[in-house]
């Protein structure tokens, strides 16, 4: 996404946000729309209809949204005049999501706006509601005739998309009953991150790396998404989900796809999505008997993080003192195709880890013949490439160099590309990019039904085995540590390490 030029001018658009009084709207959606409007990247004619069950005046709604924009927008400076102009595009409609008349009312409001603007408008129905509503809203939109325009009506779904393969299939079927796949935008906000999109640019816009991006040169790959944060106020949701559902099924699987996919032939949404889904289909199915060996789960106990004492997961709000939910998950997967046969992919994610870091490490093989004398390579470390997604945004290449002096001594060194040094423009937040793409009707960064289901399919044996054999050793890592020891052992038995940058 970039600031729009005149030719990119978007067509008139109405956003209809279900669950508009909720956290997502306040924290992410409206701040992102504000940033877009500040960058002149909104259509000249746009309106946002915020729908929720609670009674709220337009004024009260705008007050709350203003607060969210001040706290969470990228361009936090909000001039009164700017806010007044922006807020003028918002209106509130109280309505029950399970009553057809709510939807009829919305249809009338859209028609009124179109009349005012003297033109047809895109209608984007955004479900920013609890997941229980995902199965209801599309049905009513269908019944009210609001889904039938294949070009101008779109629906946006947030994760979690299903709780397992079965529920994901059933949700996809409900969506498909009213909308065509091309109208459905399933959000994984990781895909909106600049550095995640840059994986494609790095791999396929530079001929240098592609020839070595395979089993011949790559020893193994690690994907880490570590968080310092705990579960905040989301205990109710998180305790039902756990790390595998909350992070691995979506964000980590997306990263895996981007790292492992074949080059795309064009930049068409379905071409890229096909290539990604091919990766998921090639992931070697995990045998139930092997779950113990290739998957690790953990839950944090009390500990110290950034010099602060932290509660254990079981002491968090809304969490049972006996909870068995995992807050850490690690997996060893294989992608069975010509490119990757035999190369281990290790994925890990966890809450209350020592620092926030999302990184992909491509660990290259050692040189085939070691001609240097043993004393020259005490510090030897085979070359590696780190795709750093956050918080440092960039790419680091680690390789060997001669240490200065009369002797031939080798030391690992690094070459770094940092976004902030190379580009003087600020990166948009993920939601800005995603909302802009939805308005443009570009589905490249969104998940297709088959991709969601393929990701669930990979994880089902682990979810099943974990559900059946409850962990007896939770909590098994202290807040502020890198997770359970078993996650290190998962790699160590092959002589591998996670290799994130220290
Ligand atoms: C969300 C998860 O999808 O991603 C959260 O539900 C997690 O549990 C968050 O904290 C992480 O996103 P980011 O952008 O901060 O890495």
Short mmCIF file of C-alpha atoms and ligand atoms in Angstrom, two decimals:
data_model
loop_
_atom_site.label_atom_id
_atom_site.label_comp_id
_atom_site.label_asym_id
_atom_site.label_seq_id
_atom_site.Cartn_x
_atom_site.Cartn_y
_atom_site.Cartn_z
CA UNK A 1 0.00 0.00 0.00
CA UNK A 2 1.23 3.47 -0.74
CA UNK A 3 -0.24 6.93 -0.61
CA UNK A 4 -2.64 7.14 -3.49
CA UNK A 5 -2.12 8.96 -6.71
CA UNK A 6 -5.06 10.46 -8.52
CA UNK A 7 -5.43 7.44 -10.79
CA UNK A 8 -5.74 5.20 -7.71
CA UNK A 9 -8.76 7.17 -6.51
CA UNK A 10 -11.14 4.72 -4.95
CA UNK A 11 -14.78 4.47 -5.85
CA UNK A 12 -17.48 5.54 -3.39
CA UNK A 13 -17.61 3.16 -0.46
CA UNK A 14 -19.79 2.44 2.55
CA UNK A 15 -18.24 0.49 5.40
CA UNK A 16 -20.78 -1.25 7.56
CA UNK A 17 -19.06 -2.37 10.76
CA UNK A 18 -20.95 -4.93 12.82
CA UNK A 19 -19.75 -4.80 16.42
CA UNK A 20 -18.82 -1.19 15.99
CA UNK A 21 -18.91 -0.48 19.72
CA UNK A 22 -16.27 -3.17 20.33
CA UNK A 23 -12.54 -3.30 20.83
CA UNK A 24 -11.43 -4.07 17.26
CA UNK A 25 -13.27 -1.06 15.84
CA UNK A 26 -11.89 1.22 18.52
CA UNK A 27 -8.33 -0.06 18.53
CA UNK A 28 -7.66 -1.02 14.90
CA UNK A 29 -10.31 -0.27 12.29
CA UNK A 30 -11.16 3.35 12.90
CA UNK A 31 -7.55 4.42 13.65
CA UNK A 32 -6.53 2.77 10.35
CA UNK A 33 -9.33 4.53 8.44
CA UNK A 34 -8.24 7.78 10.03
CA UNK A 35 -4.63 7.28 8.92
CA UNK A 36 -5.81 6.48 5.41
CA UNK A 37 -7.93 9.59 5.32
CA UNK A 38 -5.04 11.70 6.63
CA UNK A 39 -2.92 10.32 3.78
CA UNK A 40 -5.73 11.17 1.33
CA UNK A 41 -6.17 7.49 0.62
CA UNK A 42 -9.91 7.29 1.25
CA UNK A 43 -12.48 7.64 -1.52
CA UNK A 44 -13.88 11.13 -1.97
CA UNK A 45 -17.30 9.72 -1.06
CA UNK A 46 -17.24 7.37 1.88
CA UNK A 47 -19.35 6.64 4.93
CA UNK A 48 -18.99 4.32 7.90
CA UNK A 49 -22.13 2.90 9.44
CA UNK A 50 -21.38 1.49 12.84
CA UNK A 51 -23.87 -1.13 13.96
CA UNK A 52 -24.17 -2.60 17.42
CA UNK A 53 -26.72 -3.80 19.90
CA UNK A 54 -26.04 -1.21 22.58
CA UNK A 55 -27.83 2.14 22.66
CA UNK A 56 -25.34 4.83 21.69
CA UNK A 57 -25.79 8.34 20.38
CA UNK A 58 -23.75 9.47 17.35
CA UNK A 59 -22.01 11.87 19.68
CA UNK A 60 -21.05 9.21 22.20
CA UNK A 61 -19.81 6.93 19.45
CA UNK A 62 -17.66 9.65 17.95
CA UNK A 63 -16.21 10.44 21.39
CA UNK A 64 -15.15 6.85 21.85
CA UNK A 65 -13.70 6.57 18.35
CA UNK A 66 -11.82 9.84 18.82
CA UNK A 67 -10.21 8.40 21.91
CA UNK A 68 -9.16 5.28 19.95
CA UNK A 69 -7.69 7.37 17.13
CA UNK A 70 -5.66 9.44 19.60
CA UNK A 71 -4.31 6.30 21.24
CA UNK A 72 -3.81 3.89 18.35
CA UNK A 73 -3.51 5.68 15.02
CA UNK A 74 -0.10 5.83 13.38
CA UNK A 75 -0.27 9.58 13.02
CA UNK A 76 -1.34 10.22 16.57
CA UNK A 77 -1.56 13.97 16.17
CA UNK A 78 -5.23 14.62 15.58
CA UNK A 79 -6.16 18.20 14.74
CA UNK A 80 -9.67 19.21 15.79
CA UNK A 81 -10.59 20.23 12.25
CA UNK A 82 -9.26 16.96 10.83
CA UNK A 83 -11.18 14.95 13.35
CA UNK A 84 -14.39 16.89 12.74
CA UNK A 85 -14.14 16.28 9.00
CA UNK A 86 -13.39 12.58 9.47
CA UNK A 87 -16.02 12.00 12.16
CA UNK A 88 -18.64 13.53 9.86
CA UNK A 89 -18.46 10.34 7.76
CA UNK A 90 -19.65 8.18 10.69
CA UNK A 91 -23.14 7.31 11.79
CA UNK A 92 -24.44 4.91 14.36
CA UNK A 93 -27.22 2.41 13.99
CA UNK A 94 -28.47 0.43 16.91
CA UNK A 95 -29.62 -2.99 15.80
CA UNK A 96 -29.95 -6.63 16.72
CA UNK A 97 -27.71 -8.77 14.49
CA UNK A 98 -30.33 -11.50 14.54
CA UNK A 99 -33.23 -9.42 13.17
CA UNK A 100 -33.86 -9.01 9.48
CA UNK A 101 -35.12 -5.46 9.99
CA UNK A 102 -31.59 -4.38 11.07
CA UNK A 103 -30.33 -5.41 7.65
CA UNK A 104 -33.24 -3.83 5.83
CA UNK A 105 -32.46 -0.58 7.66
CA UNK A 106 -28.83 -0.85 6.55
CA UNK A 107 -29.86 -1.42 2.96
CA UNK A 108 -32.00 1.73 3.12
CA UNK A 109 -29.16 3.77 4.58
CA UNK A 110 -26.81 2.61 1.83
CA UNK A 111 -29.39 3.44 -0.83
CA UNK A 112 -29.83 6.90 0.71
CA UNK A 113 -26.09 7.56 0.61
CA UNK A 114 -25.89 6.41 -3.00
CA UNK A 115 -28.68 8.78 -3.87
CA UNK A 116 -26.91 11.63 -2.11
CA UNK A 117 -23.67 10.88 -3.99
CA UNK A 118 -25.52 10.29 -7.24
CA UNK A 119 -23.64 7.04 -7.85
CA UNK A 120 -23.43 3.42 -6.85
CA UNK A 121 -21.14 2.62 -3.89
CA UNK A 122 -19.17 -0.41 -2.76
CA UNK A 123 -20.67 -1.93 0.36
CA UNK A 124 -18.20 -3.54 2.72
CA UNK A 125 -19.77 -5.57 5.52
CA UNK A 126 -17.18 -5.97 8.24
CA UNK A 127 -17.78 -8.50 11.01
CA UNK A 128 -15.93 -7.05 13.99
CA UNK A 129 -18.07 -9.14 16.32
CA UNK A 130 -17.51 -12.13 18.59
CA UNK A 131 -17.05 -15.28 16.43
CA UNK A 132 -20.49 -16.61 17.41
CA UNK A 133 -21.97 -13.97 15.08
CA UNK A 134 -19.90 -15.02 12.04
CA UNK A 135 -22.43 -17.70 11.24
CA UNK A 136 -25.44 -15.39 11.63
CA UNK A 137 -24.63 -12.13 9.88
CA UNK A 138 -23.92 -13.59 6.40
CA UNK A 139 -27.26 -15.41 6.42
CA UNK A 140 -29.19 -12.23 7.20
CA UNK A 141 -27.22 -10.25 4.63
CA UNK A 142 -28.19 -12.89 2.09
CA UNK A 143 -31.85 -12.82 3.09
CA UNK A 144 -31.95 -9.03 2.94
CA UNK A 145 -30.57 -9.14 -0.61
CA UNK A 146 -27.42 -7.30 0.44
CA UNK A 147 -24.99 -9.98 -0.72
CA UNK A 148 -26.19 -10.47 -4.26
CA UNK A 149 -24.16 -7.82 -6.06
CA UNK A 150 -20.99 -9.81 -6.78
CA UNK A 151 -18.95 -6.74 -7.76
CA UNK A 152 -20.06 -4.20 -5.20
CA UNK A 153 -20.83 -6.15 -2.01
CA UNK A 154 -18.04 -7.66 0.11
CA UNK A 155 -17.84 -9.31 3.51
CA UNK A 156 -14.87 -9.22 5.86
CA UNK A 157 -14.22 -11.93 8.44
CA UNK A 158 -11.71 -11.74 11.26
CA UNK A 159 -9.96 -14.69 12.80
CA UNK A 160 -10.61 -17.07 14.48
CA UNK A 161 -12.07 -18.71 11.41
CA UNK A 162 -13.35 -21.85 13.03
CA UNK A 163 -12.19 -23.70 16.08
CA UNK A 164 -11.07 -26.76 14.17
CA UNK A 165 -11.36 -28.17 10.65
CA UNK A 166 -15.01 -29.09 11.02
CA UNK A 167 -16.16 -25.71 12.31
CA UNK A 168 -14.01 -23.89 9.72
CA UNK A 169 -15.66 -25.90 6.94
CA UNK A 170 -19.07 -25.15 8.29
CA UNK A 171 -18.32 -21.41 8.57
CA UNK A 172 -16.96 -21.38 5.03
CA UNK A 173 -20.13 -23.10 3.85
CA UNK A 174 -22.30 -20.50 5.58
CA UNK A 175 -20.35 -17.70 3.93
CA UNK A 176 -20.52 -19.44 0.58
CA UNK A 177 -24.31 -19.77 0.83
CA UNK A 178 -24.69 -15.99 0.53
CA UNK A 179 -21.42 -14.75 -0.96
CA UNK A 180 -19.11 -15.88 -3.73
CA UNK A 181 -15.51 -16.57 -2.74
CA UNK A 182 -14.39 -13.42 -4.59
CA UNK A 183 -16.57 -11.35 -2.23
CA UNK A 184 -15.12 -12.83 0.97
CA UNK A 185 -12.10 -11.20 2.62
CA UNK A 186 -10.68 -13.25 5.49
CA UNK A 187 -8.21 -11.21 7.47
CA UNK A 188 -4.88 -12.37 8.81
CA UNK A 189 -3.30 -9.11 9.87
CA UNK A 190 0.21 -10.57 9.49
CA UNK A 191 -0.24 -10.39 5.74
CA UNK A 192 -0.69 -6.65 5.99
CA UNK A 193 2.71 -6.17 7.59
CA UNK A 194 5.29 -4.61 5.26
CA UNK A 195 8.02 -7.03 6.26
CA UNK A 196 5.79 -10.02 5.62
CA UNK A 197 4.99 -8.74 2.13
CA UNK A 198 8.68 -8.09 1.67
CA UNK A 199 9.37 -11.82 1.84
CA UNK A 200 7.86 -12.07 -1.64
CA UNK A 201 9.83 -9.06 -2.88
CA UNK A 202 13.07 -10.37 -1.44
CA UNK A 203 12.64 -13.87 -2.80
CA UNK A 204 11.23 -13.16 -6.23
CA UNK A 205 12.53 -9.71 -7.18
CA UNK A 206 16.16 -10.75 -6.69
CA UNK A 207 17.58 -13.57 -8.78
CA UNK A 208 20.42 -13.96 -6.29
CA UNK A 209 18.71 -16.03 -3.61
CA UNK A 210 16.21 -18.11 -5.52
CA UNK A 211 18.78 -20.63 -6.86
CA UNK A 212 19.92 -21.50 -3.33
CA UNK A 213 16.45 -21.45 -1.76
CA UNK A 214 16.08 -25.22 -1.60
CA UNK A 215 17.11 -28.48 0.02
CA UNK A 216 20.49 -28.45 -1.62
CA UNK A 217 21.64 -25.34 0.24
CA UNK A 218 19.20 -24.89 3.11
CA UNK A 219 19.79 -27.02 6.18
CA UNK A 220 16.70 -26.00 8.11
CA UNK A 221 14.32 -23.07 8.66
CA UNK A 222 13.01 -21.63 11.92
CA UNK A 223 10.00 -19.36 12.27
CA UNK A 224 9.61 -17.59 15.60
CA UNK A 225 6.79 -15.30 16.70
CA UNK A 226 7.58 -14.47 20.31
CA UNK A 227 5.58 -12.07 22.44
CA UNK A 228 6.33 -10.37 25.72
CA UNK A 229 2.64 -9.73 26.32
CA UNK A 230 0.43 -12.13 28.19
CA UNK A 231 -3.25 -12.46 27.45
CA UNK A 232 -4.42 -9.08 28.74
CA UNK A 233 -8.18 -8.92 29.06
CA UNK A 234 -8.78 -11.65 26.53
CA UNK A 235 -8.77 -14.55 28.97
CA UNK A 236 -12.27 -15.68 28.01
CA UNK A 237 -11.30 -16.10 24.35
CA UNK A 238 -7.72 -17.23 24.82
CA UNK A 239 -8.41 -20.00 27.29
CA UNK A 240 -10.66 -21.64 24.69
CA UNK A 241 -8.15 -21.13 21.90
CA UNK A 242 -4.54 -21.57 23.05
CA UNK A 243 -1.37 -20.78 21.11
CA UNK A 244 -1.84 -23.33 18.33
CA UNK A 245 -5.23 -21.97 17.30
CA UNK A 246 -4.51 -18.34 18.11
CA UNK A 247 -1.18 -17.99 16.29
CA UNK A 248 0.07 -21.10 14.51
CA UNK A 249 -3.03 -21.91 12.45
CA UNK A 250 -2.93 -18.47 10.86
CA UNK A 251 0.09 -16.18 11.31
CA UNK A 252 2.82 -18.81 11.43
CA UNK A 253 1.29 -20.86 8.63
CA UNK A 254 1.20 -17.73 6.47
CA UNK A 255 4.87 -17.14 7.09
CA UNK A 256 5.62 -20.76 6.27
CA UNK A 257 3.74 -20.40 2.98
CA UNK A 258 5.61 -17.26 1.96
CA UNK A 259 8.99 -18.75 2.76
CA UNK A 260 8.37 -22.11 1.12
CA UNK A 261 6.16 -21.30 -1.89
CA UNK A 262 7.21 -21.64 -5.53
CA UNK A 263 7.68 -18.45 -7.58
CA UNK A 264 4.39 -17.01 -8.77
CA UNK A 265 3.79 -16.53 -12.46
CA UNK A 266 1.94 -13.24 -12.03
CA UNK A 267 0.86 -11.00 -9.18
CA UNK A 268 -2.79 -12.01 -9.48
CA UNK A 269 -4.49 -12.76 -6.15
CA UNK A 270 -5.39 -16.32 -7.04
CA UNK A 271 -2.01 -17.11 -8.52
CA UNK A 272 -0.28 -16.17 -5.25
CA UNK A 273 -2.91 -17.89 -3.16
CA UNK A 274 -2.61 -21.05 -5.25
CA UNK A 275 1.11 -21.15 -4.70
CA UNK A 276 0.62 -20.71 -0.97
CA UNK A 277 -1.99 -23.40 -0.68
CA UNK A 278 0.34 -25.77 -2.56
CA UNK A 279 2.77 -25.46 0.35
CA UNK A 280 0.11 -26.42 2.87
CA UNK A 281 -0.91 -29.39 0.77
CA UNK A 282 2.70 -30.51 0.66
CA UNK A 283 3.18 -30.42 4.43
CA UNK A 284 3.77 -33.99 5.57
CA UNK A 285 0.76 -35.10 7.62
CA UNK A 286 1.60 -35.48 11.28
CA UNK A 287 0.94 -39.00 12.50
CA UNK A 288 -0.84 -39.14 15.83
CA UNK A 289 1.86 -41.40 17.27
CA UNK A 290 4.45 -38.80 16.26
CA UNK A 291 2.81 -35.78 17.91
CA UNK A 292 4.79 -36.28 21.10
CA UNK A 293 7.99 -36.13 19.08
CA UNK A 294 7.30 -33.24 16.74
CA UNK A 295 5.12 -30.90 18.81
CA UNK A 296 5.78 -29.14 22.11
CA UNK A 297 3.32 -27.25 24.26
CA UNK A 298 3.88 -25.01 27.23
CA UNK A 299 2.18 -22.73 29.70
CA UNK A 300 3.87 -19.89 31.56
CA UNK A 301 4.10 -19.78 35.30
CA UNK A 302 5.13 -16.85 37.48
CA UNK A 303 8.37 -15.20 36.52
CA UNK A 304 10.22 -11.96 35.86
CA UNK A 305 10.12 -10.13 32.57
CA UNK A 306 11.85 -6.79 31.93
CA UNK A 307 12.57 -6.56 35.66
CA UNK A 308 8.89 -6.84 36.52
CA UNK A 309 7.29 -9.67 38.41
CA UNK A 310 4.72 -11.45 36.24
CA UNK A 311 1.73 -13.56 37.18
CA UNK A 312 1.49 -17.06 35.87
CA UNK A 313 -1.13 -17.84 33.22
CA UNK A 314 -3.34 -19.54 35.78
CA UNK A 315 -3.39 -16.37 37.86
CA UNK A 316 -4.52 -14.19 34.95
CA UNK A 317 -8.04 -12.70 34.88
CA UNK A 318 -10.77 -15.08 33.72
CA UNK A 319 -8.44 -18.09 33.73
CA UNK A 320 -9.10 -21.16 35.83
CA UNK A 321 -6.32 -21.99 38.33
CA UNK A 322 -6.30 -25.46 36.73
CA UNK A 323 -6.28 -24.38 33.09
CA UNK A 324 -4.53 -26.73 30.69
CA UNK A 325 -4.44 -24.26 27.80
CA UNK A 326 -1.09 -23.86 26.06
CA UNK A 327 0.44 -20.40 25.83
CA UNK A 328 3.43 -21.74 23.89
CA UNK A 329 3.59 -24.09 20.94
CA UNK A 330 6.44 -25.41 18.82
CA UNK A 331 6.24 -27.72 15.83
CA UNK A 332 8.58 -29.51 13.51
CA UNK A 333 7.09 -29.78 10.03
CA UNK A 334 8.36 -31.02 6.68
CA UNK A 335 7.29 -29.83 3.26
CA UNK A 336 7.32 -32.87 1.01
CA UNK A 337 8.12 -31.56 -2.45
CA UNK A 338 11.14 -31.37 -4.75
CA UNK A 339 12.33 -28.11 -3.28
CA UNK A 340 12.10 -28.95 0.41
CA UNK A 341 12.20 -32.72 0.86
CA UNK A 342 13.98 -33.51 4.13
CA UNK A 343 14.44 -29.88 5.28
CA UNK A 344 12.98 -29.37 8.76
CA UNK A 345 10.80 -26.31 9.32
CA UNK A 346 10.54 -25.42 13.01
CA UNK A 347 7.74 -23.10 14.12
CA UNK A 348 7.34 -21.62 17.59
CA UNK A 349 5.24 -19.00 19.29
CA UNK A 350 4.57 -18.08 22.86
CA UNK A 351 3.36 -15.47 25.29
CA UNK A 352 5.47 -13.96 28.06
CA UNK A 353 8.73 -14.76 26.31
CA UNK A 354 11.75 -12.52 27.01
CA UNK A 355 11.17 -10.17 24.10
CA UNK A 356 8.88 -9.43 21.21
CA UNK A 357 10.43 -10.79 18.08
CA UNK A 358 9.10 -12.25 14.83
CA UNK A 359 11.79 -13.73 12.65
CA UNK A 360 12.38 -16.31 9.96
CA UNK A 361 15.85 -17.82 9.96
CA UNK A 362 17.09 -19.62 6.86
CA UNK A 363 20.02 -21.68 8.02
CA UNK A 364 22.27 -22.67 5.13
CA UNK A 365 24.30 -25.84 5.01
CA UNK A 366 27.95 -25.89 5.94
CA UNK A 367 30.46 -25.80 3.06
CA UNK A 368 30.77 -29.23 1.41
CA UNK A 369 34.51 -29.45 1.94
CA UNK A 370 36.29 -27.80 4.83
CA UNK A 371 39.65 -26.67 3.53
CA UNK A 372 40.45 -24.28 6.38
CA UNK A 373 42.58 -25.64 9.21
CA UNK A 374 40.63 -26.46 12.39
CA UNK A 375 42.19 -23.61 14.43
CA UNK A 376 40.93 -21.02 11.95
CA UNK A 377 37.27 -21.77 12.52
CA UNK A 378 36.64 -21.99 16.22
CA UNK A 379 33.79 -19.52 15.83
CA UNK A 380 32.56 -20.93 12.57
CA UNK A 381 28.85 -20.66 11.95
CA UNK A 382 27.38 -21.65 8.59
CA UNK A 383 25.80 -18.75 6.71
CA UNK A 384 22.26 -17.78 7.63
CA UNK A 385 19.71 -15.29 6.54
CA UNK A 386 17.33 -13.69 9.01
CA UNK A 387 14.12 -12.13 7.77
CA UNK A 388 13.24 -9.88 10.63
CA UNK A 389 9.56 -9.03 10.75
CA UNK A 390 9.31 -7.13 14.03
CA UNK A 391 10.24 -5.15 16.00
CA UNK A 392 13.40 -4.52 13.96
CA UNK A 393 12.21 -4.54 10.40
CA UNK A 394 14.83 -5.74 8.00
CA UNK A 395 17.06 -8.51 6.75
CA UNK A 396 20.35 -9.76 8.17
CA UNK A 397 22.79 -11.96 6.29
CA UNK A 398 25.32 -13.76 8.47
CA UNK A 399 28.46 -15.19 6.86
CA UNK A 400 32.17 -15.86 7.58
CA UNK A 401 34.93 -13.31 7.20
CA UNK A 402 38.63 -13.30 7.88
CA UNK A 403 39.50 -11.84 11.24
CA UNK A 404 42.21 -9.15 10.82
CA UNK A 405 45.70 -10.33 11.67
CA UNK A 406 48.52 -12.48 10.36
CA UNK A 407 46.67 -15.73 11.01
CA UNK A 408 43.80 -17.12 8.95
CA UNK A 409 41.04 -16.88 11.55
CA UNK A 410 37.39 -16.94 10.53
CA UNK A 411 34.61 -15.13 12.37
CA UNK A 412 30.88 -14.79 11.63
CA UNK A 413 29.87 -11.26 10.58
CA UNK A 414 26.60 -9.64 9.52
CA UNK A 415 25.31 -7.52 6.69
CA UNK A 416 22.15 -5.64 7.60
CA UNK A 417 19.33 -3.99 5.75
CA UNK A 418 17.03 -1.96 8.02
CA UNK A 419 13.82 -0.50 6.69
CA UNK A 420 14.20 2.68 8.67
CA UNK A 421 17.68 3.38 7.28
CA UNK A 422 16.84 2.68 3.67
CA UNK A 423 13.41 4.24 3.33
CA UNK A 424 12.50 7.60 4.70
CA UNK A 425 8.75 7.00 4.56
CA UNK A 426 6.92 5.46 7.51
CA UNK A 427 5.37 2.03 6.98
CA UNK A 428 1.59 1.90 7.11
CA UNK A 429 0.05 -0.22 9.85
CA UNK A 430 -1.19 -3.63 8.73
CA UNK A 431 -4.85 -2.65 8.96
CA UNK A 432 -4.36 0.38 6.73
CA UNK A 433 -2.98 -1.83 3.98
CA UNK A 434 -5.70 -4.41 4.43
CA UNK A 435 -8.59 -1.94 4.50
CA UNK A 436 -7.24 -0.21 1.44
CA UNK A 437 -6.97 -3.50 -0.41
CA UNK A 438 -10.55 -4.41 0.52
CA UNK A 439 -11.74 -1.10 -0.89
CA UNK A 440 -9.73 -1.78 -4.04
CA UNK A 441 -11.20 -5.28 -4.22
CA UNK A 442 -7.74 -6.86 -4.20
CA UNK A 443 -7.78 -10.21 -2.38
CA UNK A 444 -4.06 -11.01 -2.65
CA UNK A 445 -3.43 -10.50 1.07
CA UNK A 446 -6.49 -12.40 2.25
CA UNK A 447 -7.03 -16.04 3.03
CA UNK A 448 -9.07 -18.23 0.78
CA UNK A 449 -11.39 -20.92 2.14
CA UNK A 450 -9.20 -23.79 0.96
CA UNK A 451 -6.14 -22.26 2.59
CA UNK A 452 -7.85 -21.96 5.95
CA UNK A 453 -9.02 -25.55 5.76
CA UNK A 454 -5.62 -26.85 4.68
CA UNK A 455 -3.99 -25.11 7.65
CA UNK A 456 -6.49 -26.67 10.04
CA UNK A 457 -5.96 -30.05 8.44
CA UNK A 458 -2.25 -29.93 9.26
CA UNK A 459 -2.90 -29.11 12.90
CA UNK A 460 -5.81 -31.45 13.61
CA UNK A 461 -3.71 -34.44 14.75
CA UNK A 462 -1.88 -32.23 17.22
CA UNK A 463 -5.08 -30.63 18.48
CA UNK A 464 -6.72 -34.04 18.86
CA UNK A 465 -3.82 -35.66 20.67
CA UNK A 466 -3.36 -32.65 22.95
CA UNK A 467 -7.07 -32.59 23.78
CA UNK A 468 -7.02 -36.27 24.67
CA UNK A 469 -3.85 -36.31 26.75
CA UNK A 470 -3.93 -33.32 29.04
CA UNK A 471 -0.54 -31.93 30.05
CA UNK A 472 0.56 -32.93 33.52
CA UNK A 473 3.53 -30.61 33.82
CA UNK A 474 1.88 -27.17 33.32
CA UNK A 475 3.09 -24.55 34.02
CA UNK A 476 6.34 -25.67 32.42
CA UNK A 477 8.11 -22.40 31.67
CA UNK A 478 8.56 -19.27 33.69
CA UNK A 479 7.36 -15.94 32.37
CA UNK A 480 10.39 -14.25 30.85
CA UNK A 481 12.06 -17.47 29.63
CA UNK A 482 12.17 -18.82 26.07
CA UNK A 483 9.55 -21.50 26.74
CA UNK A 484 9.82 -25.11 27.83
CA UNK A 485 13.11 -26.91 27.55
CA UNK A 486 11.49 -29.44 25.24
CA UNK A 487 11.26 -26.71 22.57
CA UNK A 488 15.05 -26.44 22.54
CA UNK A 489 15.38 -30.21 22.52
CA UNK A 490 13.08 -30.44 19.51
CA UNK A 491 15.94 -28.94 17.48
CA UNK A 492 18.93 -29.89 19.58
CA UNK A 493 18.54 -33.59 18.83
CA UNK A 494 19.29 -32.74 15.19
CA UNK A 495 22.09 -30.37 16.15
CA UNK A 496 19.91 -27.35 15.30
CA UNK A 497 19.08 -24.15 17.22
CA UNK A 498 16.32 -21.54 16.90
CA UNK A 499 18.96 -19.00 15.93
CA UNK A 500 17.03 -15.79 16.52
CA UNK A 501 19.23 -12.69 16.67
CA UNK A 502 20.35 -11.92 20.23
C1 LIG B 1 -3.42 -11.88 17.25
C2 LIG B 1 -3.50 -12.85 18.38
O1 LIG B 1 -3.94 -12.46 16.08
O2 LIG B 1 -2.07 -11.52 17.03
C3 LIG B 1 -2.88 -12.25 19.64
O3 LIG B 1 -4.86 -13.17 18.64
C4 LIG B 1 -1.48 -11.76 19.36
O4 LIG B 1 -2.88 -13.21 20.71
C5 LIG B 1 -1.45 -10.87 18.13
O5 LIG B 1 -1.01 -11.06 20.50
C6 LIG B 1 -0.03 -10.55 17.73
O6 LIG B 1 -0.02 -9.60 16.70
P1 LIG B 1 1.22 -8.64 16.49
O7 LIG B 1 0.87 -7.85 15.29
O8 LIG B 1 1.34 -7.80 17.74
O9 LIG B 1 2.42 -9.51 16.31
#
